[in-house]
Amino acid sequence: GVNGEFVPVYLNINTNRPADITGEIKNMVSPDKDLNVSFSGSLITGQQLFRELSVILVVAFLLLYFILAAQFESLTQPLIVLLEIPIDIAGALLLVFLWGGSINIITMIGLIVMSGVIINDSILKIDTINNLRADGLGLKEAIYTGGSRRLKPIIMVAMASIFSTAPILFSQGMGSELQRPMALALIGGMSLGTVVSLFFIPLAYWYIYRSSEKRMEN
């Protein structure tokens, strides 16, 4: 206010786009040079948590890469696994938007949980293919055999995760509005991630190692 006077204004706004609201308020106040506006409360806390979760997600990806690189003894194979995560996140966000939701803290938590669950399928599949190749199988035969061995477990994990989470979408009880974005992220990511684990991961593995297999045959 004028002469440094502080005038608190309390607003209770139910919106999925808090940045738009704060932007409109700033535009309303900006013409008056004697006024300055700052925001606090649950809105700012939520934005801070969102940024912190984003940083945590990036750090987790880096740590996961180094752990997988040590496990697979390869710098390339962890990239095959980690490339699945952006695809799965895109599928999760698509379902969230189609359902009319938005990206918030609960959605981010759902994405993190989904990534941790779905990535296990790709890790186990690549590990199975590596073991089969170490036993003397060719590249294509190892991919086919590893895919058939991991088919049922991957589908069972996906079905269990999706069907156990689906009732949350139709729940009308207390807290259902908070739980629904997380359920949407899990279902969308698991649905697309299962397809990616079954088809994209073996294809990417073959594409990377096909040239080395040809050299060995020659």
PDB file of C-alpha atoms in Angstrom:
ATOM      1  CA  GLY A   1       0.000   0.000   0.000  1.00  0.00           C
ATOM      2  CA  VAL A   2       0.906   3.678   0.201  1.00  0.00           C
ATOM      3  CA  ASN A   3       3.887   4.529   2.494  1.00  0.00           C
ATOM      4  CA  GLY A   4       4.654   0.852   3.019  1.00  0.00           C
ATOM      5  CA  GLU A   5       1.263   0.021   4.523  1.00  0.00           C
ATOM      6  CA  PHE A   6       0.505  -3.694   4.416  1.00  0.00           C
ATOM      7  CA  VAL A   7      -3.063  -4.621   3.489  1.00  0.00           C
ATOM      8  CA  PRO A   8      -3.803  -8.361   3.687  1.00  0.00           C
ATOM      9  CA  VAL A   9      -6.410  -9.748   1.310  1.00  0.00           C
ATOM     10  CA  TYR A  10      -7.725 -13.284   1.787  1.00  0.00           C
ATOM     11  CA  LEU A  11      -9.151 -15.190  -1.165  1.00  0.00           C
ATOM     12  CA  ASN A  12     -10.677 -18.645  -1.234  1.00  0.00           C
ATOM     13  CA  ILE A  13     -10.518 -19.655  -4.887  1.00  0.00           C
ATOM     14  CA  ASN A  14     -11.220 -23.124  -6.229  1.00  0.00           C
ATOM     15  CA  THR A  15      -9.315 -23.365  -9.506  1.00  0.00           C
ATOM     16  CA  ASN A  16      -7.124 -25.764 -11.445  1.00  0.00           C
ATOM     17  CA  ARG A  17      -5.120 -22.866 -12.919  1.00  0.00           C
ATOM     18  CA  PRO A  18      -3.708 -20.833 -10.009  1.00  0.00           C
ATOM     19  CA  ALA A  19      -1.074 -19.203 -12.235  1.00  0.00           C
ATOM     20  CA  ASP A  20      -3.839 -17.565 -14.296  1.00  0.00           C
ATOM     21  CA  ILE A  21      -5.465 -16.119 -11.174  1.00  0.00           C
ATOM     22  CA  THR A  22      -2.216 -14.689  -9.817  1.00  0.00           C
ATOM     23  CA  GLY A  23      -1.425 -13.251 -13.255  1.00  0.00           C
ATOM     24  CA  GLU A  24      -4.789 -11.476 -13.436  1.00  0.00           C
ATOM     25  CA  ILE A  25      -4.328 -10.018  -9.957  1.00  0.00           C
ATOM     26  CA  LYS A  26      -0.864  -8.721 -10.858  1.00  0.00           C
ATOM     27  CA  ASN A  27      -2.233  -7.119 -14.027  1.00  0.00           C
ATOM     28  CA  MET A  28      -4.942  -5.377 -12.003  1.00  0.00           C
ATOM     29  CA  VAL A  29      -2.440  -3.979  -9.493  1.00  0.00           C
ATOM     30  CA  SER A  30       0.447  -3.130 -11.853  1.00  0.00           C
ATOM     31  CA  PRO A  31      -0.999   0.196 -13.219  1.00  0.00           C
ATOM     32  CA  ASP A  32      -0.771   1.728  -9.732  1.00  0.00           C
ATOM     33  CA  LYS A  33       2.924   2.302  -8.961  1.00  0.00           C
ATOM     34  CA  ASP A  34       2.167   2.751  -5.248  1.00  0.00           C
ATOM     35  CA  LEU A  35       0.905  -0.814  -4.940  1.00  0.00           C
ATOM     36  CA  ASN A  36       2.822  -4.054  -4.856  1.00  0.00           C
ATOM     37  CA  VAL A  37       1.357  -7.520  -4.524  1.00  0.00           C
ATOM     38  CA  SER A  38       2.793 -10.729  -3.087  1.00  0.00           C
ATOM     39  CA  PHE A  39       1.209 -14.134  -2.595  1.00  0.00           C
ATOM     40  CA  SER A  40       1.371 -16.651   0.234  1.00  0.00           C
ATOM     41  CA  GLY A  41      -0.606 -19.529   1.662  1.00  0.00           C
ATOM     42  CA  SER A  42      -1.514 -22.890   0.180  1.00  0.00           C
ATOM     43  CA  LEU A  43      -1.144 -21.570  -3.386  1.00  0.00           C
ATOM     44  CA  ILE A  44       2.529 -20.729  -2.967  1.00  0.00           C
ATOM     45  CA  THR A  45       3.168 -23.844  -0.894  1.00  0.00           C
ATOM     46  CA  GLY A  46       1.716 -25.990  -3.670  1.00  0.00           C
ATOM     47  CA  GLN A  47       3.879 -24.301  -6.297  1.00  0.00           C
ATOM     48  CA  GLN A  48       6.989 -24.822  -4.168  1.00  0.00           C
ATOM     49  CA  LEU A  49       6.161 -28.491  -3.674  1.00  0.00           C
ATOM     50  CA  PHE A  50       5.619 -28.851  -7.423  1.00  0.00           C
ATOM     51  CA  ARG A  51       9.081 -27.446  -8.140  1.00  0.00           C
ATOM     52  CA  GLU A  52      10.671 -29.619  -5.463  1.00  0.00           C
ATOM     53  CA  LEU A  53       9.033 -32.758  -6.841  1.00  0.00           C
ATOM     54  CA  SER A  54      10.267 -31.865 -10.323  1.00  0.00           C
ATOM     55  CA  VAL A  55      13.834 -31.608  -9.023  1.00  0.00           C
ATOM     56  CA  ILE A  56      13.454 -34.873  -7.110  1.00  0.00           C
ATOM     57  CA  LEU A  57      12.216 -36.576 -10.275  1.00  0.00           C
ATOM     58  CA  VAL A  58      15.269 -35.441 -12.269  1.00  0.00           C
ATOM     59  CA  VAL A  59      17.675 -36.529  -9.516  1.00  0.00           C
ATOM     60  CA  ALA A  60      15.917 -39.898  -9.270  1.00  0.00           C
ATOM     61  CA  PHE A  61      16.342 -40.449 -13.022  1.00  0.00           C
ATOM     62  CA  LEU A  62      20.068 -39.709 -12.791  1.00  0.00           C
ATOM     63  CA  LEU A  63      20.550 -42.056  -9.845  1.00  0.00           C
ATOM     64  CA  LEU A  64      18.534 -44.748 -11.593  1.00  0.00           C
ATOM     65  CA  TYR A  65      20.686 -44.413 -14.709  1.00  0.00           C
ATOM     66  CA  PHE A  66      23.925 -44.976 -12.792  1.00  0.00           C
ATOM     67  CA  ILE A  67      22.452 -47.899 -10.839  1.00  0.00           C
ATOM     68  CA  LEU A  68      21.233 -49.580 -14.036  1.00  0.00           C
ATOM     69  CA  ALA A  69      24.546 -48.881 -15.767  1.00  0.00           C
ATOM     70  CA  ALA A  70      26.336 -50.710 -12.962  1.00  0.00           C
ATOM     71  CA  GLN A  71      23.839 -53.587 -13.010  1.00  0.00           C
ATOM     72  CA  PHE A  72      23.837 -54.074 -16.797  1.00  0.00           C
ATOM     73  CA  GLU A  73      27.535 -53.146 -17.157  1.00  0.00           C
ATOM     74  CA  SER A  74      26.496 -50.979 -20.082  1.00  0.00           C
ATOM     75  CA  LEU A  75      25.970 -47.273 -20.692  1.00  0.00           C
ATOM     76  CA  THR A  76      23.442 -47.899 -23.461  1.00  0.00           C
ATOM     77  CA  GLN A  77      20.959 -50.334 -21.929  1.00  0.00           C
ATOM     78  CA  PRO A  78      19.865 -47.966 -19.122  1.00  0.00           C
ATOM     79  CA  LEU A  79      18.866 -45.465 -21.813  1.00  0.00           C
ATOM     80  CA  ILE A  80      16.517 -48.070 -23.312  1.00  0.00           C
ATOM     81  CA  VAL A  81      14.790 -48.372 -19.949  1.00  0.00           C
ATOM     82  CA  LEU A  82      14.704 -44.649 -19.187  1.00  0.00           C
ATOM     83  CA  LEU A  83      13.360 -43.740 -22.629  1.00  0.00           C
ATOM     84  CA  GLU A  84      10.178 -45.541 -21.641  1.00  0.00           C
ATOM     85  CA  ILE A  85       9.428 -43.094 -18.835  1.00  0.00           C
ATOM     86  CA  PRO A  86       8.716 -39.982 -20.997  1.00  0.00           C
ATOM     87  CA  ILE A  87       6.428 -42.065 -23.209  1.00  0.00           C
ATOM     88  CA  ASP A  88       4.535 -43.412 -20.195  1.00  0.00           C
ATOM     89  CA  ILE A  89       4.277 -39.940 -18.649  1.00  0.00           C
ATOM     90  CA  ALA A  90       2.804 -38.643 -21.913  1.00  0.00           C
ATOM     91  CA  GLY A  91       0.157 -41.376 -21.796  1.00  0.00           C
ATOM     92  CA  ALA A  92      -0.619 -40.591 -18.167  1.00  0.00           C
ATOM     93  CA  LEU A  93      -0.994 -36.853 -18.799  1.00  0.00           C
ATOM     94  CA  LEU A  94      -3.143 -37.503 -21.859  1.00  0.00           C
ATOM     95  CA  LEU A  95      -5.643 -39.467 -19.766  1.00  0.00           C
ATOM     96  CA  VAL A  96      -5.571 -36.780 -17.057  1.00  0.00           C
ATOM     97  CA  PHE A  97      -6.425 -34.058 -19.583  1.00  0.00           C
ATOM     98  CA  LEU A  98      -9.073 -36.162 -21.336  1.00  0.00           C
ATOM     99  CA  TRP A  99     -10.742 -36.725 -17.949  1.00  0.00           C
ATOM    100  CA  GLY A 100     -10.730 -32.967 -17.339  1.00  0.00           C
ATOM    101  CA  GLY A 101      -7.986 -32.941 -14.739  1.00  0.00           C
ATOM    102  CA  SER A 102      -4.860 -30.825 -14.409  1.00  0.00           C
ATOM    103  CA  ILE A 103      -1.237 -31.213 -13.391  1.00  0.00           C
ATOM    104  CA  ASN A 104      -0.889 -30.750  -9.639  1.00  0.00           C
ATOM    105  CA  ILE A 105       1.005 -32.210  -6.702  1.00  0.00           C
ATOM    106  CA  ILE A 106      -1.160 -35.337  -6.546  1.00  0.00           C
ATOM    107  CA  THR A 107      -0.682 -35.912 -10.273  1.00  0.00           C
ATOM    108  CA  MET A 108       3.094 -35.633  -9.856  1.00  0.00           C
ATOM    109  CA  ILE A 109       3.031 -38.189  -7.050  1.00  0.00           C
ATOM    110  CA  GLY A 110       1.028 -40.520  -9.283  1.00  0.00           C
ATOM    111  CA  LEU A 111       3.581 -40.095 -12.087  1.00  0.00           C
ATOM    112  CA  ILE A 112       6.455 -40.934  -9.752  1.00  0.00           C
ATOM    113  CA  VAL A 113       4.697 -44.033  -8.414  1.00  0.00           C
ATOM    114  CA  MET A 114       3.735 -45.124 -11.939  1.00  0.00           C
ATOM    115  CA  SER A 115       7.298 -44.705 -13.207  1.00  0.00           C
ATOM    116  CA  GLY A 116       8.682 -46.814 -10.379  1.00  0.00           C
ATOM    117  CA  VAL A 117       6.219 -49.639 -11.027  1.00  0.00           C
ATOM    118  CA  ILE A 118       6.253 -49.798 -14.820  1.00  0.00           C
ATOM    119  CA  ILE A 119      10.019 -49.519 -15.176  1.00  0.00           C
ATOM    120  CA  ASN A 120      10.492 -52.818 -13.342  1.00  0.00           C
ATOM    121  CA  ASP A 121       9.000 -54.675 -16.312  1.00  0.00           C
ATOM    122  CA  SER A 122      11.575 -53.254 -18.708  1.00  0.00           C
ATOM    123  CA  ILE A 123      14.455 -53.903 -16.323  1.00  0.00           C
ATOM    124  CA  LEU A 124      13.488 -57.548 -15.875  1.00  0.00           C
ATOM    125  CA  LYS A 125      12.924 -57.993 -19.606  1.00  0.00           C
ATOM    126  CA  ILE A 126      16.331 -56.618 -20.567  1.00  0.00           C
ATOM    127  CA  ASP A 127      17.981 -58.653 -17.818  1.00  0.00           C
ATOM    128  CA  THR A 128      16.290 -61.809 -19.134  1.00  0.00           C
ATOM    129  CA  ILE A 129      17.454 -61.082 -22.693  1.00  0.00           C
ATOM    130  CA  ASN A 130      21.016 -60.466 -21.471  1.00  0.00           C
ATOM    131  CA  ASN A 131      21.058 -63.782 -19.609  1.00  0.00           C
ATOM    132  CA  LEU A 132      19.754 -65.655 -22.650  1.00  0.00           C
ATOM    133  CA  ARG A 133      22.405 -64.094 -24.874  1.00  0.00           C
ATOM    134  CA  ALA A 134      25.058 -65.027 -22.318  1.00  0.00           C
ATOM    135  CA  ASP A 135      23.811 -68.629 -22.562  1.00  0.00           C
ATOM    136  CA  GLY A 136      24.533 -68.605 -26.293  1.00  0.00           C
ATOM    137  CA  LEU A 137      21.245 -67.613 -27.902  1.00  0.00           C
ATOM    138  CA  GLY A 138      21.231 -65.253 -30.868  1.00  0.00           C
ATOM    139  CA  LEU A 139      19.891 -61.729 -30.618  1.00  0.00           C
ATOM    140  CA  LYS A 140      16.477 -62.331 -32.172  1.00  0.00           C
ATOM    141  CA  GLU A 141      16.000 -65.681 -30.457  1.00  0.00           C
ATOM    142  CA  ALA A 142      16.905 -64.168 -27.081  1.00  0.00           C
ATOM    143  CA  ILE A 143      14.431 -61.318 -27.632  1.00  0.00           C
ATOM    144  CA  TYR A 144      11.621 -63.698 -28.636  1.00  0.00           C
ATOM    145  CA  THR A 145      12.313 -66.082 -25.756  1.00  0.00           C
ATOM    146  CA  GLY A 146      12.680 -63.295 -23.197  1.00  0.00           C
ATOM    147  CA  GLY A 147       9.472 -61.686 -24.425  1.00  0.00           C
ATOM    148  CA  SER A 148       7.491 -64.905 -24.094  1.00  0.00           C
ATOM    149  CA  ARG A 149       8.854 -65.535 -20.593  1.00  0.00           C
ATOM    150  CA  ARG A 150       7.987 -62.048 -19.343  1.00  0.00           C
ATOM    151  CA  LEU A 151       4.645 -61.725 -21.166  1.00  0.00           C
ATOM    152  CA  LYS A 152       2.353 -63.079 -18.452  1.00  0.00           C
ATOM    153  CA  PRO A 153       4.096 -61.344 -15.502  1.00  0.00           C
ATOM    154  CA  ILE A 154       3.997 -57.971 -17.277  1.00  0.00           C
ATOM    155  CA  ILE A 155       0.307 -58.301 -18.142  1.00  0.00           C
ATOM    156  CA  MET A 156      -0.575 -59.522 -14.638  1.00  0.00           C
ATOM    157  CA  VAL A 157       1.200 -56.579 -12.983  1.00  0.00           C
ATOM    158  CA  ALA A 158      -0.531 -54.116 -15.317  1.00  0.00           C
ATOM    159  CA  MET A 159      -3.991 -55.608 -14.809  1.00  0.00           C
ATOM    160  CA  ALA A 160      -3.584 -55.735 -11.036  1.00  0.00           C
ATOM    161  CA  SER A 161      -2.448 -52.103 -10.903  1.00  0.00           C
ATOM    162  CA  ILE A 162      -5.138 -50.793 -13.265  1.00  0.00           C
ATOM    163  CA  PHE A 163      -8.103 -52.721 -11.856  1.00  0.00           C
ATOM    164  CA  SER A 164      -7.164 -51.980  -8.247  1.00  0.00           C
ATOM    165  CA  THR A 165      -6.927 -48.248  -9.009  1.00  0.00           C
ATOM    166  CA  ALA A 166      -9.976 -47.916 -11.294  1.00  0.00           C
ATOM    167  CA  PRO A 167     -12.604 -47.737  -8.470  1.00  0.00           C
ATOM    168  CA  ILE A 168     -11.007 -44.483  -7.271  1.00  0.00           C
ATOM    169  CA  LEU A 169     -12.142 -42.785 -10.496  1.00  0.00           C
ATOM    170  CA  PHE A 170     -15.793 -43.312  -9.597  1.00  0.00           C
ATOM    171  CA  SER A 171     -15.524 -42.757  -5.858  1.00  0.00           C
ATOM    172  CA  GLN A 172     -17.622 -39.939  -4.401  1.00  0.00           C
ATOM    173  CA  GLY A 173     -16.373 -40.109  -0.826  1.00  0.00           C
ATOM    174  CA  MET A 174     -14.266 -37.693   1.169  1.00  0.00           C
ATOM    175  CA  GLY A 175     -10.913 -37.018  -0.488  1.00  0.00           C
ATOM    176  CA  SER A 176     -11.932 -38.523  -3.823  1.00  0.00           C
ATOM    177  CA  GLU A 177     -11.108 -35.282  -5.669  1.00  0.00           C
ATOM    178  CA  LEU A 178      -7.545 -35.491  -4.377  1.00  0.00           C
ATOM    179  CA  GLN A 179      -7.131 -39.176  -5.152  1.00  0.00           C
ATOM    180  CA  ARG A 180      -8.563 -39.059  -8.688  1.00  0.00           C
ATOM    181  CA  PRO A 181      -5.596 -37.287 -10.413  1.00  0.00           C
ATOM    182  CA  MET A 182      -3.184 -39.846  -8.954  1.00  0.00           C
ATOM    183  CA  ALA A 183      -5.401 -42.716 -10.126  1.00  0.00           C
ATOM    184  CA  LEU A 184      -5.625 -41.219 -13.622  1.00  0.00           C
ATOM    185  CA  ALA A 185      -1.845 -40.889 -13.822  1.00  0.00           C
ATOM    186  CA  LEU A 186      -1.369 -44.488 -12.699  1.00  0.00           C
ATOM    187  CA  ILE A 187      -3.943 -45.945 -15.083  1.00  0.00           C
ATOM    188  CA  GLY A 188      -2.821 -43.901 -18.096  1.00  0.00           C
ATOM    189  CA  GLY A 189       0.854 -44.594 -17.524  1.00  0.00           C
ATOM    190  CA  MET A 190       0.401 -48.292 -16.784  1.00  0.00           C
ATOM    191  CA  SER A 191      -1.817 -48.821 -19.836  1.00  0.00           C
ATOM    192  CA  LEU A 192       0.622 -47.271 -22.285  1.00  0.00           C
ATOM    193  CA  GLY A 193       3.658 -48.507 -20.366  1.00  0.00           C
ATOM    194  CA  THR A 194       2.563 -52.118 -20.709  1.00  0.00           C
ATOM    195  CA  VAL A 195       2.440 -51.784 -24.493  1.00  0.00           C
ATOM    196  CA  VAL A 196       5.827 -50.063 -24.470  1.00  0.00           C
ATOM    197  CA  SER A 197       7.374 -52.803 -22.318  1.00  0.00           C
ATOM    198  CA  LEU A 198       6.015 -55.542 -24.557  1.00  0.00           C
ATOM    199  CA  PHE A 199       6.922 -54.031 -27.937  1.00  0.00           C
ATOM    200  CA  PHE A 200       9.044 -50.868 -27.772  1.00  0.00           C
ATOM    201  CA  ILE A 201      11.724 -52.146 -25.381  1.00  0.00           C
ATOM    202  CA  PRO A 202      12.532 -55.317 -27.412  1.00  0.00           C
ATOM    203  CA  LEU A 203      12.513 -53.283 -30.631  1.00  0.00           C
ATOM    204  CA  ALA A 204      14.881 -50.670 -29.192  1.00  0.00           C
ATOM    205  CA  TYR A 205      17.162 -53.434 -27.875  1.00  0.00           C
ATOM    206  CA  TRP A 206      17.286 -55.109 -31.291  1.00  0.00           C
ATOM    207  CA  TYR A 207      17.884 -51.792 -33.069  1.00  0.00           C
ATOM    208  CA  ILE A 208      20.901 -50.979 -30.885  1.00  0.00           C
ATOM    209  CA  TYR A 209      22.544 -54.420 -30.997  1.00  0.00           C
ATOM    210  CA  ARG A 210      21.657 -55.539 -34.516  1.00  0.00           C
ATOM    211  CA  SER A 211      24.936 -54.280 -36.017  1.00  0.00           C
ATOM    212  CA  SER A 212      27.087 -56.057 -33.422  1.00  0.00           C
ATOM    213  CA  GLU A 213      25.137 -59.267 -34.035  1.00  0.00           C
ATOM    214  CA  LYS A 214      25.858 -59.048 -37.763  1.00  0.00           C
ATOM    215  CA  ARG A 215      29.583 -58.576 -37.095  1.00  0.00           C
ATOM    216  CA  MET A 216      29.607 -61.660 -34.871  1.00  0.00           C
ATOM    217  CA  GLU A 217      27.878 -63.717 -37.561  1.00  0.00           C
ATOM    218  CA  ASN A 218      30.414 -62.598 -40.165  1.00  0.00           C
TER     219      ASN A 218
END
